[in-house]
XYZ file of C-alpha atoms in Angstrom:
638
model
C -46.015 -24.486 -13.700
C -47.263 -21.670 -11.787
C -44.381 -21.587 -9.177
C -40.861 -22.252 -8.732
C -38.640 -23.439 -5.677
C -35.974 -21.130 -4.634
C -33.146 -22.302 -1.658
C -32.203 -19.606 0.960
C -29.383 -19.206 2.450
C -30.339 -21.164 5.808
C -30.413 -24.094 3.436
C -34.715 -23.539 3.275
C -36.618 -24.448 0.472
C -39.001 -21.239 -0.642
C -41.619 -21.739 -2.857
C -42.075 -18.570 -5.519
C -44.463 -17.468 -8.222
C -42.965 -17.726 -12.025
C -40.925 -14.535 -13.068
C -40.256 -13.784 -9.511
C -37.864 -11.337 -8.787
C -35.061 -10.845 -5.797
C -37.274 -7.978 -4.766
C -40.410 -10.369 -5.126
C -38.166 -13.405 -3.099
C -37.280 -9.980 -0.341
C -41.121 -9.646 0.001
C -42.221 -12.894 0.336
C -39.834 -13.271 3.341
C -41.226 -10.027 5.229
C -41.697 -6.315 4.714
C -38.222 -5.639 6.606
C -36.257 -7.243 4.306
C -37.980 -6.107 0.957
C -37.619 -2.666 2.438
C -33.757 -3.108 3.199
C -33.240 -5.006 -0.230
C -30.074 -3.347 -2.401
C -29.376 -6.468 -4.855
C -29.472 -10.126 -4.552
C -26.946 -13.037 -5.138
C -28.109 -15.594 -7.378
C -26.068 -18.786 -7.033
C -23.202 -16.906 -6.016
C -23.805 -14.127 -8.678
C -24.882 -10.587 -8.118
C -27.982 -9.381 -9.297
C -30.566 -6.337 -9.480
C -33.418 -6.778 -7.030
C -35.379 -6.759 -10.658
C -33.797 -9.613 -12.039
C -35.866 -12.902 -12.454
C -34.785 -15.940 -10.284
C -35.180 -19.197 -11.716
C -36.219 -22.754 -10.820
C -33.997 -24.332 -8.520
C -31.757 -21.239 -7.901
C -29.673 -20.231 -4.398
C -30.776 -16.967 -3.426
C -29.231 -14.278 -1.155
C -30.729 -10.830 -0.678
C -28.151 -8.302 -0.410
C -28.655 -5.506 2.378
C -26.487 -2.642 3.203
C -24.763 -4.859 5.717
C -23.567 -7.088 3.166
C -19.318 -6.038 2.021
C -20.798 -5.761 -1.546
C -22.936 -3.155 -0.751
C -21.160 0.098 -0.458
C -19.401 -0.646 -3.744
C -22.837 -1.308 -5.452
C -23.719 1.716 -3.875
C -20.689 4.053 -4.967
C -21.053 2.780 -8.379
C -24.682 3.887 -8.652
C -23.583 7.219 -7.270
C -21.169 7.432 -10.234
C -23.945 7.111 -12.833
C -26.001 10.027 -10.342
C -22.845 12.185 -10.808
C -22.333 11.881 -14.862
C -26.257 12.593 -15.499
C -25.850 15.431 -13.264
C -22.521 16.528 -15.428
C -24.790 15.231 -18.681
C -27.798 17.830 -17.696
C -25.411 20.651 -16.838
C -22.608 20.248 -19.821
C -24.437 19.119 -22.926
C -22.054 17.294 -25.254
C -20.002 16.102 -22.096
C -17.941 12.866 -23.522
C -17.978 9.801 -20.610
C -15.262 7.370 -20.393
C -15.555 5.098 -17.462
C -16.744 5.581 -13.936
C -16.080 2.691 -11.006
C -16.471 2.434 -7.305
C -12.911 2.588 -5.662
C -11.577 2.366 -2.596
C -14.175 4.776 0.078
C -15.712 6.078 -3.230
C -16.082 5.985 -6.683
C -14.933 7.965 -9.582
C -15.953 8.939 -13.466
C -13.755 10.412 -16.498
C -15.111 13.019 -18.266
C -14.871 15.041 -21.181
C -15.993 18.423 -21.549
C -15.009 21.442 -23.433
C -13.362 23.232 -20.078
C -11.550 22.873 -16.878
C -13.919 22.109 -14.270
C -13.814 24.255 -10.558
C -14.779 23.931 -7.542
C -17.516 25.977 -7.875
C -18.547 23.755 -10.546
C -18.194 20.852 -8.141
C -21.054 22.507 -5.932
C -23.237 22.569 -8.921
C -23.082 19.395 -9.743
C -23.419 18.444 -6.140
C -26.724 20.529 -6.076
C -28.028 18.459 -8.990
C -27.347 15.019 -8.185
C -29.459 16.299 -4.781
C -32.169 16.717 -7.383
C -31.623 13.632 -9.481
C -31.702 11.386 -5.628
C -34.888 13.093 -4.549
C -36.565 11.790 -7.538
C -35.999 8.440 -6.557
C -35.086 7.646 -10.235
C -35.147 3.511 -10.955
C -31.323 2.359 -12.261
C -33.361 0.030 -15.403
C -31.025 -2.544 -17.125
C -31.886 -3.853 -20.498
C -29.586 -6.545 -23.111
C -28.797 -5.110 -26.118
C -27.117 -6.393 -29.357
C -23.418 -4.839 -30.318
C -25.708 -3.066 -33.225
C -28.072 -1.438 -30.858
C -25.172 -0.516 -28.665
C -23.554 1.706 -31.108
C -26.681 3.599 -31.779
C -27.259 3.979 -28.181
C -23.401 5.453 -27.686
C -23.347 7.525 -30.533
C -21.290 10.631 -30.099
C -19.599 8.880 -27.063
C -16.176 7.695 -28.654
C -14.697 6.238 -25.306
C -18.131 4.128 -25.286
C -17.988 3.006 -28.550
C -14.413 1.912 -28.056
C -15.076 -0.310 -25.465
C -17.617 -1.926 -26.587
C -15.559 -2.473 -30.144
C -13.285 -4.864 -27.666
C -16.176 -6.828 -26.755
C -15.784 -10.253 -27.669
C -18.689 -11.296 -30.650
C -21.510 -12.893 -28.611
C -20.927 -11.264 -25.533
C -24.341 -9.952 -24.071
C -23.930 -6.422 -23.627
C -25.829 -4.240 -20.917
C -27.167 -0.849 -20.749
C -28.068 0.981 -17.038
C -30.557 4.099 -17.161
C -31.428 5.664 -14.627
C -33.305 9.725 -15.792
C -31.961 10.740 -18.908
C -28.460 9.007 -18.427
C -27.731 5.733 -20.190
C -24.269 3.945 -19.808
C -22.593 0.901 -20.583
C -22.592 -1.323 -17.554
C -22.125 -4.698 -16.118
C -24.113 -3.765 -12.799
C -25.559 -4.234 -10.556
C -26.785 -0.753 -9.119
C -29.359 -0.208 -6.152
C -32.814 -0.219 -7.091
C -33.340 3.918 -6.840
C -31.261 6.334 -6.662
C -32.788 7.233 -3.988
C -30.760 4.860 -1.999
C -27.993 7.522 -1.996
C -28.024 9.382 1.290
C -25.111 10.329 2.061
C -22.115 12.107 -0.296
C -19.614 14.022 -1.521
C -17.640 15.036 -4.242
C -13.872 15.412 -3.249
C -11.722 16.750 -5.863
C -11.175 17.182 -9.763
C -7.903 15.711 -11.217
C -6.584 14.928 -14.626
C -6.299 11.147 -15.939
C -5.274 10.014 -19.195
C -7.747 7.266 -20.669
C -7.003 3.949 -20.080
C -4.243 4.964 -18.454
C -2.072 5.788 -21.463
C -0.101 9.067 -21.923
C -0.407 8.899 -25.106
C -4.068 9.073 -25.422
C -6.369 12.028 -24.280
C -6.584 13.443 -20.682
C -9.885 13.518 -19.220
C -11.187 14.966 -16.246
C -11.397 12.721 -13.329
C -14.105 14.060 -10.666
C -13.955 11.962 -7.627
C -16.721 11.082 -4.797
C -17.784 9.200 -1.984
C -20.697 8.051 -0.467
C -22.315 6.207 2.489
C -25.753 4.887 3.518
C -25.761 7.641 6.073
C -24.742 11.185 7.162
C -22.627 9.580 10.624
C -20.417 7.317 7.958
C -19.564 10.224 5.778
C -19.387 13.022 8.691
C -16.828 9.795 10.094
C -14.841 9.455 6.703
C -14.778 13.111 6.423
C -13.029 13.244 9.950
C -10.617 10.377 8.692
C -9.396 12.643 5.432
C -8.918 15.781 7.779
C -6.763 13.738 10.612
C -5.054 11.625 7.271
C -4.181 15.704 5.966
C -2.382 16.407 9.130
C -0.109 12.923 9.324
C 0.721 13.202 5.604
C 4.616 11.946 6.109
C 5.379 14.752 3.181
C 4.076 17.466 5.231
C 5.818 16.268 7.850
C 8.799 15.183 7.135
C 9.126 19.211 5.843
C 8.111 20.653 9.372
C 10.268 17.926 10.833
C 13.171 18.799 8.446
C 13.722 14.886 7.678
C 13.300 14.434 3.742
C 12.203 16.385 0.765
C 11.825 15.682 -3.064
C 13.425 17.743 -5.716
C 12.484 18.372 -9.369
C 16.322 18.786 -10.032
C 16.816 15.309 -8.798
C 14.433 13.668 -10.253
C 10.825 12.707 -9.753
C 10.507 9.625 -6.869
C 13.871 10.569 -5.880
C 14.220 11.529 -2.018
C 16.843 13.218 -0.352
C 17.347 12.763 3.429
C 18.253 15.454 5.733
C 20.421 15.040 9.116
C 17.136 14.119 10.932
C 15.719 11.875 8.584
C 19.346 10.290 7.858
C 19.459 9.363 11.250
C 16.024 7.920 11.738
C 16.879 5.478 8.487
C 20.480 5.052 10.317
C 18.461 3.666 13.653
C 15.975 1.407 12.039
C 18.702 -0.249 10.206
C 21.130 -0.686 12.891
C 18.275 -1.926 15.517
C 17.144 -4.313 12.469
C 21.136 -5.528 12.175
C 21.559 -6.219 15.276
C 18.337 -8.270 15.391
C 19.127 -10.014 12.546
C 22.708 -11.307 13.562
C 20.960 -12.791 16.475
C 19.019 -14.902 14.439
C 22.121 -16.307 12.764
C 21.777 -13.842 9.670
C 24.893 -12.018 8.218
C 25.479 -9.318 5.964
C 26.318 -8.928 2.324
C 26.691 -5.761 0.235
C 25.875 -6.293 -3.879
C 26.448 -3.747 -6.593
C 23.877 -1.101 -7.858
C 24.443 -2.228 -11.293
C 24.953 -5.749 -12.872
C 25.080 -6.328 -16.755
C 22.005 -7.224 -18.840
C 23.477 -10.963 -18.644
C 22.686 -10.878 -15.118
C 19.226 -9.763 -15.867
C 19.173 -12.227 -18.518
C 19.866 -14.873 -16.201
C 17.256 -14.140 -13.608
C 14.417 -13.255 -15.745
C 13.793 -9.752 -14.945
C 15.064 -8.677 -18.557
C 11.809 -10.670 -20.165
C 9.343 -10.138 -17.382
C 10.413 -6.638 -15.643
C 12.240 -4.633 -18.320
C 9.590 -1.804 -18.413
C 9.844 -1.394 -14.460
C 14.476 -1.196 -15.026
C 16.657 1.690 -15.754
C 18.825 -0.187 -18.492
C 22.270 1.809 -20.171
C 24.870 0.993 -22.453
C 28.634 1.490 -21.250
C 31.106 1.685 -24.152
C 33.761 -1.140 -23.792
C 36.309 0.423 -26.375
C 37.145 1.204 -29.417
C 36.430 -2.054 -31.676
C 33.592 -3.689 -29.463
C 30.119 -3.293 -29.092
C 28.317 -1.487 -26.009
C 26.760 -3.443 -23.484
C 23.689 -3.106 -21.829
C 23.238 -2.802 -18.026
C 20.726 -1.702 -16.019
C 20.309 -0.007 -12.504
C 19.293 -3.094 -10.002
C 15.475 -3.029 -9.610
C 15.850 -6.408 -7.382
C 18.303 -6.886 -4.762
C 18.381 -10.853 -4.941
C 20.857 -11.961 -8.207
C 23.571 -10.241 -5.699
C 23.060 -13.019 -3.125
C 22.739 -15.902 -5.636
C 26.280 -14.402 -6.767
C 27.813 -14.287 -3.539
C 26.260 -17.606 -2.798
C 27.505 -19.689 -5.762
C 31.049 -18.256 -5.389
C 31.986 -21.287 -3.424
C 31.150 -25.252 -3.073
C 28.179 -24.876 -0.539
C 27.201 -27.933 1.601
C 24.131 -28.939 3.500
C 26.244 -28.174 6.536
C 26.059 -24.478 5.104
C 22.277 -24.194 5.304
C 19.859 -22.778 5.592
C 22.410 -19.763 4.696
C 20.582 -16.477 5.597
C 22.005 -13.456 4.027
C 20.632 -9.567 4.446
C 21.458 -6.749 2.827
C 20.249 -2.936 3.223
C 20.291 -3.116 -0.284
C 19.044 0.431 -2.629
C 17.124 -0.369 -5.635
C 15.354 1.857 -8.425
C 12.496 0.870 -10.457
C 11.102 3.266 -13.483
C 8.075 3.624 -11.690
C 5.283 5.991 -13.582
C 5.127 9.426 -12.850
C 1.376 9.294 -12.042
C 2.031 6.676 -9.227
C 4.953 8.430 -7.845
C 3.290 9.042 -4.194
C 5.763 11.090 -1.340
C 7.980 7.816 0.199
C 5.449 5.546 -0.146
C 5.601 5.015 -3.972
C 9.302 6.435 -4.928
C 11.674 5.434 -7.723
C 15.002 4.873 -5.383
C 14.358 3.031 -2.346
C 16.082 0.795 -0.060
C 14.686 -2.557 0.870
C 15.540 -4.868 4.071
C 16.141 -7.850 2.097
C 17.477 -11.327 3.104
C 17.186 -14.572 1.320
C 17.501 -18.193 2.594
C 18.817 -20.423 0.709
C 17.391 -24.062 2.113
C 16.539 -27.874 1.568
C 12.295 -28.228 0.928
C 12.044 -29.397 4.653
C 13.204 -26.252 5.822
C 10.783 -24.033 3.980
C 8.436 -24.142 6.783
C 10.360 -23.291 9.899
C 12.161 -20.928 8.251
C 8.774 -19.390 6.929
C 8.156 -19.342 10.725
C 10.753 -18.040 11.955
C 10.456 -14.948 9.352
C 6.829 -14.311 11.106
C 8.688 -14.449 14.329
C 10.150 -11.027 12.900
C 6.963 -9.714 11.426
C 5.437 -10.049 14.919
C 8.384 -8.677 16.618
C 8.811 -5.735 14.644
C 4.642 -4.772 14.303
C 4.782 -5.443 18.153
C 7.320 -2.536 18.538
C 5.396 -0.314 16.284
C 2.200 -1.314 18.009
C 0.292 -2.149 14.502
C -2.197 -4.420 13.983
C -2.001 -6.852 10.654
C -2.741 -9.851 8.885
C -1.347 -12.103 6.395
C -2.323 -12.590 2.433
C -0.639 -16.141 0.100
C -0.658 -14.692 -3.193
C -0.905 -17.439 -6.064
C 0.594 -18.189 -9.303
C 0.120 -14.996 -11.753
C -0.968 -15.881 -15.396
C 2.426 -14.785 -16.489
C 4.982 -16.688 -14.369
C 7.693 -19.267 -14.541
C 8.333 -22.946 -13.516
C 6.917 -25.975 -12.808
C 2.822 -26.927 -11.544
C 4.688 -29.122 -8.560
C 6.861 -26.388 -7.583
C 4.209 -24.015 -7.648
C 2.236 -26.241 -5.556
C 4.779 -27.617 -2.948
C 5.629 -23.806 -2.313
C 2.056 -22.520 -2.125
C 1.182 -25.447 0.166
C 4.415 -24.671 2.260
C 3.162 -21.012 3.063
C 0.130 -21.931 3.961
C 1.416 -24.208 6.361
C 3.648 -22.268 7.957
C 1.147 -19.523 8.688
C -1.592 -22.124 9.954
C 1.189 -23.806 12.160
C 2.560 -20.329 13.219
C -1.434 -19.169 13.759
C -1.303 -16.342 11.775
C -5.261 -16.342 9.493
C -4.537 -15.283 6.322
C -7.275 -14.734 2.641
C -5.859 -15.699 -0.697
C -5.134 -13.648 -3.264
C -5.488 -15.351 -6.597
C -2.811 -14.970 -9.423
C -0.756 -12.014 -7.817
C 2.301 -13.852 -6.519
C 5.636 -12.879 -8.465
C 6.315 -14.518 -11.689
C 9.006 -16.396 -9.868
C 6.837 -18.122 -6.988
C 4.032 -17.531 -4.742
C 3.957 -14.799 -1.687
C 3.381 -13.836 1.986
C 1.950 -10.224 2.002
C 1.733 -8.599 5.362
C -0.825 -6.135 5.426
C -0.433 -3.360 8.923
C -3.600 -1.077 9.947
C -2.667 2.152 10.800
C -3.371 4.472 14.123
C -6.254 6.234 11.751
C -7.744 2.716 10.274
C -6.024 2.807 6.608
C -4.397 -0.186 5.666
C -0.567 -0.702 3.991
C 0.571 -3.447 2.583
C 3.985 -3.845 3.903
C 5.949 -6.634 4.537
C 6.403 -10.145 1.667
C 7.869 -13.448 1.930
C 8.454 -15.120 -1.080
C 9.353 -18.635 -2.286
C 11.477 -18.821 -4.912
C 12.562 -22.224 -6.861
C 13.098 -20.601 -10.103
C 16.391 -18.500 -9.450
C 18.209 -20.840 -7.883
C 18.058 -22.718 -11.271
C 18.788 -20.389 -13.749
C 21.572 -19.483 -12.289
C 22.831 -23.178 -11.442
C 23.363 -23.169 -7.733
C 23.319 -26.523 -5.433
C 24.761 -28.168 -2.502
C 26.342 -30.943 -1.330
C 24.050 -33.357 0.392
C 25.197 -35.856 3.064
C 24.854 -38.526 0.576
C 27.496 -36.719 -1.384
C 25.039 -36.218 -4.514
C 24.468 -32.482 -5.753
C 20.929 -30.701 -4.976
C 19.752 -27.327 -5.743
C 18.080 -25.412 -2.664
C 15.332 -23.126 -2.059
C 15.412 -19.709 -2.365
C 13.296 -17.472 0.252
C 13.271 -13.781 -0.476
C 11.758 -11.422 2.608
C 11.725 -7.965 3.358
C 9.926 -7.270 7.087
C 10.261 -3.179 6.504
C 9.491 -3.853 2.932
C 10.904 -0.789 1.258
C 12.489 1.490 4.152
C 11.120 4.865 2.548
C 7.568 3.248 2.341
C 7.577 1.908 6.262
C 9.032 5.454 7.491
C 6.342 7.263 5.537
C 3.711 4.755 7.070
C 5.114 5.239 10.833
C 5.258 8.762 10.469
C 1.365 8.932 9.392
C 0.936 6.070 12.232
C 2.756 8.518 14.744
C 1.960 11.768 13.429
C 5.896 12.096 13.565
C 5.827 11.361 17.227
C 8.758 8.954 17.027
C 9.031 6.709 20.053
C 12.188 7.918 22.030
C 14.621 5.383 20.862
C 13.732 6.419 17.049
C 13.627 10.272 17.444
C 16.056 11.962 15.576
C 16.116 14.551 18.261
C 15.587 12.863 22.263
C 15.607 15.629 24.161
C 16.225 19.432 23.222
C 18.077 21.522 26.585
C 16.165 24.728 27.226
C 18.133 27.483 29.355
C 15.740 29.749 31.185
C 17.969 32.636 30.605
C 21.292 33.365 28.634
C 23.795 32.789 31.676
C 22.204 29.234 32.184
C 23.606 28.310 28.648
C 26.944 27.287 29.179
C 25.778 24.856 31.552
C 23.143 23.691 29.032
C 26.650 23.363 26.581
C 27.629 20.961 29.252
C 24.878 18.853 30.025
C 24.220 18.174 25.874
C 27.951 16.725 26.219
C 27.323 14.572 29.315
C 23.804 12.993 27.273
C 26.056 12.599 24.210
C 28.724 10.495 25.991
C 25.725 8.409 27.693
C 24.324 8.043 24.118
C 21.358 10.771 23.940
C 20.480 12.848 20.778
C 20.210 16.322 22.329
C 20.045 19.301 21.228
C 20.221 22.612 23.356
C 18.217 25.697 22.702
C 20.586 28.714 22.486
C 18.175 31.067 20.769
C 16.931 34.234 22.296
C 13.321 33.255 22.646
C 11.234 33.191 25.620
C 11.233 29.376 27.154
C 7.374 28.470 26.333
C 8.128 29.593 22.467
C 11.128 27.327 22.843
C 8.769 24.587 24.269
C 6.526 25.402 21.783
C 8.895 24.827 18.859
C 10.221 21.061 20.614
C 6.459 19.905 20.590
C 6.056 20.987 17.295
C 9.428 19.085 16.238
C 7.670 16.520 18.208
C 10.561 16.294 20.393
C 9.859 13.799 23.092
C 11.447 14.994 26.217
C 12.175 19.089 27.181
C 15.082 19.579 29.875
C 14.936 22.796 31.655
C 17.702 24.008 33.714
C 17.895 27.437 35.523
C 19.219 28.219 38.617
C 18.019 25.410 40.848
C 18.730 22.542 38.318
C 22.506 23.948 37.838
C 23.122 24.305 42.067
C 21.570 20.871 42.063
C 22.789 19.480 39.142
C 19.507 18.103 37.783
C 17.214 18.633 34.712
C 13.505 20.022 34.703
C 12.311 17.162 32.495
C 8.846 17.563 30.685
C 7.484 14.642 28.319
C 5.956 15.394 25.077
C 2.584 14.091 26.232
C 2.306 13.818 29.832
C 4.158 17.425 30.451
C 5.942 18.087 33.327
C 7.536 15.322 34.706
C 9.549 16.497 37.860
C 13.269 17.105 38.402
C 16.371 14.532 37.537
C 19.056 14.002 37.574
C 21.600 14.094 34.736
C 22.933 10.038 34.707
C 19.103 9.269 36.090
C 17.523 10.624 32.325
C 19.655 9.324 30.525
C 19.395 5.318 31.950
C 15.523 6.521 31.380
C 16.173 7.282 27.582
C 18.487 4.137 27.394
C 15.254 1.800 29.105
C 13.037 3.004 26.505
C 15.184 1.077 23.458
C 13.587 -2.295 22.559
C-alpha cells in the first residue's frame, strides 16, 4: 500500500503517501498552511508536525491561531531558556520547566544566586540558540536508556523512577539540550519571536519545603513583538492597581509580620469600605426574603467530625486542644475554616416544616484556613477572611429556582461593579462523598438552572467540593485578567450527617437540600479585585472618603468646619482640609486619595452659601449648593 487516507477536519477524505507526516498532510493542502504549521492533532491528540499519521486517522493542523498554540509555544521557549542556562552554567541541575499562565517557567540548579544581569545573558543566548533555527527532535526511549541519558540530573532521574513500568518515555532535543518531555514543541526554535525573561524567584521542588530550593527563572513569549510590547503594557498598568500598593497610599489595609502572615488589618478607610459592601449586601439580601445568623469562630472537632472537614480538610484547619479540667482529657477544636455547620446548627435547633422552606440564611461570617506561606498573595489569597455566605435549605424541586434566583444576585452585583463574567459547573472530584444519583440530580440541576437563566457556562471536570458539585463565577477585570470569584454549591451530603429534615405536607419526615453561595466570595479577595478593577477609584457610594472640603485660605475654615457637619447630617463622608498647603497641593493630595468629589469654598461660596464642586475625573464641575450635593451624592447609591 503505497498511500493512506487521512479525514480533515471539514469532514474530507485526503489521500497521503505512507509515513506521511502532519507537516507532509500541511503541504499537501498548500504552501500557506505548511508554512504556518506549529503541531497537528491526531484524532483529538496533539502531535509534532514530524510525527507519522496513520491509515484512517482525523487530522488537524495546528496554527498559531489555534488556543493550544501559545502554550506549545511557551513550553518550547522553556527548553530555549535551560540550554541557554546549560551552555552558560556547566553542571546546572534541571528540574521541571512548563508553560503557565502568559508564560512559562523552569527550576534550576546551579551553584549561585542568579541576577539580573545574569538574566540579560541568558536572554542574549537564547537570541543565539532561536537564530539557529535549531529542530526540537523527539525520540522513545526505554527506562534503561533514560537513566543514561539523565545522568548527573537527580530531579530527572527521579521522575522518571515514578514512571509506571511500560510507560513509553520521551526525550526532546533541540542543540545540545536534551530533556524529559511529553511534547509537543514547535518544529524550530526558530518559531520563537517574541520574549522575555521576567524575574528570578526561589521554589522548593515539587513543591515541598522540605526538599531543596531551586531557582525558578520565569518568561514569556508571543508569536510577535505587538503581543509582548501589549503584555508588557498589561504588567506595567497591573504594577500600578496592585490593591497592596494601594491600599498603603490609600491608608485602607496593611499586613504585619507581628500578626501573622495572611493576616490583614483594616484601617478607618478600609473598615469602612468592608462596613458599606456589607450593609448594601444586607439590605439586598433581606429583600429577597434572606435573614441573618451569626455562628461561632470555633466549634469542637465533633463538629468537624460530623461534617467531614476533619477527614477531607484537616491540613487546610487551625485545630487546638482546650483543657477541660483536672481529671479529663483535652479536646480538640479547631478555628472554623467553613462557615456552613453554623447554619445546619441553627437550622436543626427546631422541628422545621415544608412551610419553613426554602429557609435562606446569611451570615458575614470570618473564617481562617492554614493556607501555605508561598500562596499567601496581599487580600486575594489571605489566611483570615470573611465570606458572604448564605445557605438554602430546600425540597429537590426548588434547587433550580433558587439556583436562579442566586444568579439574579451575581448579575446584580457584577452589574454594579460593571464586570464582565461567565459561569463554570465543576464536577465530582476523585475524592468526594455521597451517592452517583445525588451527584447526578445536583450536577444536572446546575446546569439547568444556568441554561434556563441563559447564563453559557464550560465544565470543569472533577473540581467540585468533596461534598457536591459547583457554580464558579469567573469576573474579567478593567485590565483583561480574570478572577474567579463568586460559587454556588449543592450540597446533599451535610444535611445528612448531621440528621436534619422536615415535615412534609403528607406528615412523613424528609431531609432537604443544602445550597451554599457566596456572591463576594471572600470579602478581602473581591475588595482587592475592585481596587485593581478601579485603580482605587471607588464609585462615590463606596469611597471611604466622598468629598474632602478645601478652604482657599485659613479664615474660610470655620465655615469649611460647618459645611463637613451639614454633609454628615445628610449622610456624606467628608473630610475638610485644614492644613496649611496651597489649594492645588491640597487638590493634588484628594486625587491621589482618589477622592471623588473636591468642594471649594472661599469668599463667594460662603456669601452664597454654595460649594465649588470639582469631580475626580471630569474636574470642575460648577458651583452648588450645600443640600443640592449632597441629594447628588445620595443619587449616586445603587
Amino acid at each position: 500500500m503505497s498511500e493512506i487516507s487521512i479525514t480533515l477536519p471539514d469532514g474530507s477524505v485526503k489521500s497521503v503517501p505512507v509515513d506521511a507526516t502532519v507537516a507532509d498532510v500541511a503541504a499537501s493542502i498548500g504552501p500557506r498552511l505548511a508554512a504556518a504549521a506549529i503541531a497537528g492533532r491526531v484524532d483529538g491528540r496533539l502531535v509534532d508536525t514530524a510525527a507519522v499519521v496513520s491509515d484512517g486517522a482525523a487530522v488537524a493542523i495546528v496554527t498559531e491561531r489555534d488556543p493550544e498554540a501559545l502554550e506549545l509555544l511557551r513550553h518550547s521557549a522553556a527548553h530555549v531558556m535551560a540550554e541557554a542556562v546549560m551552555q552558560l552554567f556547566p553542571g546546572a541541575r534541571f528540574g521541571i520547566g512548563p508553560a503557565i499562565e502568559d508564560g512559562f517557567y523552569y527550576d534550576i540548579e546551579v551553584d549561585r544566586t542568579l541576577t539580573p544581569e545574569d538574566l540579560g545573558a541568558i536572554e542574549e543566548r537564547m537570541h543565539g540558540i532561536i537564530a539557529e533555527e535549531q529542530p526540537f527532535s523527539r525520540r522513545a526511549i526505554d527506562r534503561t536508556e533514560a537513566l543514561r541519558v539523565f545522568e548527573g540530573q537527580p530531579y530527572k532521574l527521579e521522575l522518571i523512577g515514578e514512571l509506571p513500568e511500560g510507560e513509553v518515555i520521551s526525550a526532546y532535543t533541540s542543540g545540545v539540550f536534551t530533556d524529559l518531555c511529553r511534547g509537543p514543541h514547535v518544529p524550530h526554535t526558530g518559531w520563537i519571536k517574541a520574549f522575555k525573561l521576567m524575574k528570578v524567584a526561589g521554589a522548593y521542588w515539587r513543591g515541598d519545603s522540605d526538599r531543596p530550593m531551586l531557582q525558578r527563572i520565569y518568561g514569556t513569549a508571543w508569536f510577535g513583538q505587538k503581543d509582548l510590547d501589549a503584555y508588557l503594557t498589561r504588567l506595567e498598568e497591573a504594577e500600578k492597581r496592585d490593591h497592596r500598593k494601594l491600599g498603603r497610599e490609600m491608608d485602607l489595609f496593611h499586613f504585619d509580620e507581628l500578626a501573622g502572615s495572611g493576616l490583614v488589618l483594616y484601617h478607618p478607610k478600609g473598615a469602612r469600605v468592608f462596613h458599606e459592601l456589607v450593609e448594601w449586601l444586607s439590605a439586598d439580601l433581606y429583600e429577597r426574603g434572606y435573614v441573618e445568623i451569626r455562628t461561632p469562630h470555633i466549634y469542637k472537632a465533633d463538629v468537624w467530625k460530623t461534617s467531614g472537614h476533619w477527614d477531607y480538610y484537616q491540613d487546610n484547619m487551625f485545630p487546638f486542644q482546650i483543657d477541660e479540667g483536672e481529671g479529663r482529657e483535652p479536646t480538640d477544636y479547631a478555628v472554623k475554616p467553613m462557615n456552613c455547620p453554623g447554619a445546619l446548627l441553627v437550622y436543626r435547633d427546631s422541628v422545621r416544616s415544608y412551610r419553613d422552606l426554602p429557609m435562606r440564611l446569611f451570615e458575614f461570617g470570618t473564617v481562617y484556613r492554614n493556607e501555605r506561606s508561598g500562596v499567601v498573595h496581599g487580600l486575594m489569597r489571605a489566611r483570615g477572611f470573611t465570606q458572604d455566605d448564605a445557605h438554602i435549605f430546600c425540597t429537590g424541586e426548588q434547587i433550580i429556582p433558587e439556583v436562579k434566583a442566586m444568579l439574579d444576585i451575581v448579575k446584580y452585583i457584577m452589574d454594579t461593579f460593571d464586570f464582565e463574567y461567565s459561569a463554570e459547573v465543576s464536577t465530582r472530584p476523585e475524592k468526594s462523598v455521597g451517592r452517583d444519583e445525588d451527584w447526578d440530580l445536583a450536577t444536572r440541576a446546575l446546569m439547568t438552572a444556568l441554561d434556563e437563566w441563559g447564563l453559557p457556562y464550560q465544565i470543569n471536570e472533577g473540581d467540585g467540593a468533596f461534598y457536591g458539585p459547583k457554580i464558579d463565577i469567573k469576573v474579567k477585570d478593567a485590565i483583561g485578567r480574570i478572577w474567579q470569584l463568586s460559587t454556588i454549591q449543592v450540597d446533599f451530603n451535610n444535611p445528612e450527617r448531621f440528621g436534619i429534615t422536615y415535615r412534609t405536607a403528607e406528615n412523613t419526615e424528609e431531609q432537604p437540600f443544602m445550597l451554599h453561595r457566596a456572591i463576594f466570595g471572600s470579602m478581602e479577595r473581591f475588595l482587592g479585585i475592585l481596587i485593581e478593577h478601579t485603580a482605587g477609584a471607588f464609585p462615590t457610594w463606596l469611597a471611604p472618603v466622598q468629598a474632602v472640603v478645601i478652604p482657599i485660605a485659613d479664615r474660610h475654615l470655620e465655615h469649611c468646619e460647618g459645611v463637613r457637619a451639614r454633609l454628615a447630617k445628610a449622610g456624606v463622608r467628608a473630610e475638610v482640609y485644614a492644613e496649611n498647603e496651597p489649594m492645588r497641593v491640597k487638590i493634588a493630595k484628594a486625587q491621589q486619595q482618589k477622592v471623588p468629589y473636591m468642594l471649594v469654598v472661599g469668599d463667594k461660596e460662603i456669601e452664597a452659601d454654595t460649594v465649588g464642586v470639582r469631580e475626580r475625573t471630569a474636574g470642575d464641575i460648577g458651583a452648588m449648593g450645600v443640600d443640592e450635593f449632597a441629594a447628588r451624592v445620595a443619587a449616586e447609591r445603587p
